[in-house]
Coordinates of C-alpha atoms in Angstrom, one line a residue:
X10 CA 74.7 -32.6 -69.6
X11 CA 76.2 -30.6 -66.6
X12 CA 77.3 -31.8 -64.0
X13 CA 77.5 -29.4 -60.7
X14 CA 79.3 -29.3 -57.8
X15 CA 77.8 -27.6 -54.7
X16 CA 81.2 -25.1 -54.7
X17 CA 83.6 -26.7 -57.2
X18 CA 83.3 -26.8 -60.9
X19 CA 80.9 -27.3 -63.2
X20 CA 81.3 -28.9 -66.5
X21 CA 79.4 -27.6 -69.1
X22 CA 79.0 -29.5 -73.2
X23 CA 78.0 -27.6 -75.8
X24 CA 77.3 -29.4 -79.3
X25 CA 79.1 -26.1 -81.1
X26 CA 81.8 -24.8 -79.1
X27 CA 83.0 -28.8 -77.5
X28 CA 83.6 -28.5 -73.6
X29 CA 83.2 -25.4 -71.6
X30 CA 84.0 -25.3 -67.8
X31 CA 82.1 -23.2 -65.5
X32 CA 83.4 -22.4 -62.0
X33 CA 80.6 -21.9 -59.7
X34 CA 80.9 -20.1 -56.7
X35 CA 78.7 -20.2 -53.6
X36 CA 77.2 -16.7 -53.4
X37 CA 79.2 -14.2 -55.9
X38 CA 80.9 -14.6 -59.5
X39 CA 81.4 -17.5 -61.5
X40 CA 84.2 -17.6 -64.4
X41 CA 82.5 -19.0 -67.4
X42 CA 85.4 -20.6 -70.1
X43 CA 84.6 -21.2 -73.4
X44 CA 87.3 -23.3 -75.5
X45 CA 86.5 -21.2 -79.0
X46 CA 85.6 -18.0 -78.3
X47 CA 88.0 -16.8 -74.8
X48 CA 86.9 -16.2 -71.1
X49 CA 83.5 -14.8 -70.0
X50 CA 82.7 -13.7 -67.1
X51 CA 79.5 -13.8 -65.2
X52 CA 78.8 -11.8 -62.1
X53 CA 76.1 -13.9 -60.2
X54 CA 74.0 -12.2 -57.1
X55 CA 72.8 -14.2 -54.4
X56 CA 69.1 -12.8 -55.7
X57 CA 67.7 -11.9 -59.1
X58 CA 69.1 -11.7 -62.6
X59 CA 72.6 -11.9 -63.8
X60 CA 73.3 -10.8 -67.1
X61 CA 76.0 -12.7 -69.4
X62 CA 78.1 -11.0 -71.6
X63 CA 79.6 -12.9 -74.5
X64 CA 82.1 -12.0 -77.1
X65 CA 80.9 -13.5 -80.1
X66 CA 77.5 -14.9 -79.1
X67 CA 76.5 -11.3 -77.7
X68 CA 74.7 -10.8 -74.8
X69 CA 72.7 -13.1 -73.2
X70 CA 70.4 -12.7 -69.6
X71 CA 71.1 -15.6 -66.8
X72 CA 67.8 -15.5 -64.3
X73 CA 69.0 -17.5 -60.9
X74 CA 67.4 -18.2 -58.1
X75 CA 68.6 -18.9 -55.0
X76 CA 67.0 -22.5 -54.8
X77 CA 66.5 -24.8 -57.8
X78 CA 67.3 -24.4 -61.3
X79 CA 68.9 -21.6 -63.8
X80 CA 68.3 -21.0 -67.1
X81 CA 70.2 -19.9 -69.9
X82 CA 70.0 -18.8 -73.2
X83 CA 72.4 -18.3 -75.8
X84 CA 71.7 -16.7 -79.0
X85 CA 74.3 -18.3 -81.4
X86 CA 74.4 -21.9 -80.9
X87 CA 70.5 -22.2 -79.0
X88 CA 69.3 -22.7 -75.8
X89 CA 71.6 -24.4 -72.9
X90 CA 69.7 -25.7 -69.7
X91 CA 71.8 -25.1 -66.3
X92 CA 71.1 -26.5 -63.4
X93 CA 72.3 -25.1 -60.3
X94 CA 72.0 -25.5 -56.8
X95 CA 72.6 -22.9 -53.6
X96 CA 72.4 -23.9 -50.2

């Protein structure tokens, strides 16, 4: 489950890794903190695709939109759905 703010922070549960926070900004980066494998980071544009890069799960692709929901996929520990919303 994640829960998201519309500017704060967004918690995000993973069955592998346990807890990992997500700050979400409005329009520009988010800081993505896993508790086992360090700090990602993940550059978000206000259009198109945002790629992920992970240490130990490798690189992953984040496709937002501006409206509705985001999707991401991680190669180690499966697929993890992400909902966000920018208004």
């Amino acid at each position: 489950m994640v829960n998201v703010a519309h500017r704060g922070s967004t918690r995000l549960r993973t069955a592998r890794f346990g807890a990992t926070k997500v700050n979400v900004g409005r329009c520009g980066s988010m800081k993505l903190k896993p508790a086992h494998f360090g700090s990602t980071k993940v550059n978000e544009t206000r259009f198109g695709s945002t790629k992920l890069r992970a240490a130990r799960v490798g690189s992953v692709t984040l496709r937002t939109a501006r409206f509705g929901a985001t999707k991401l996929n991680v190669a180690h520990f499966g697929a993890t759905k992400i909902v966000v919303v920018v208004q």
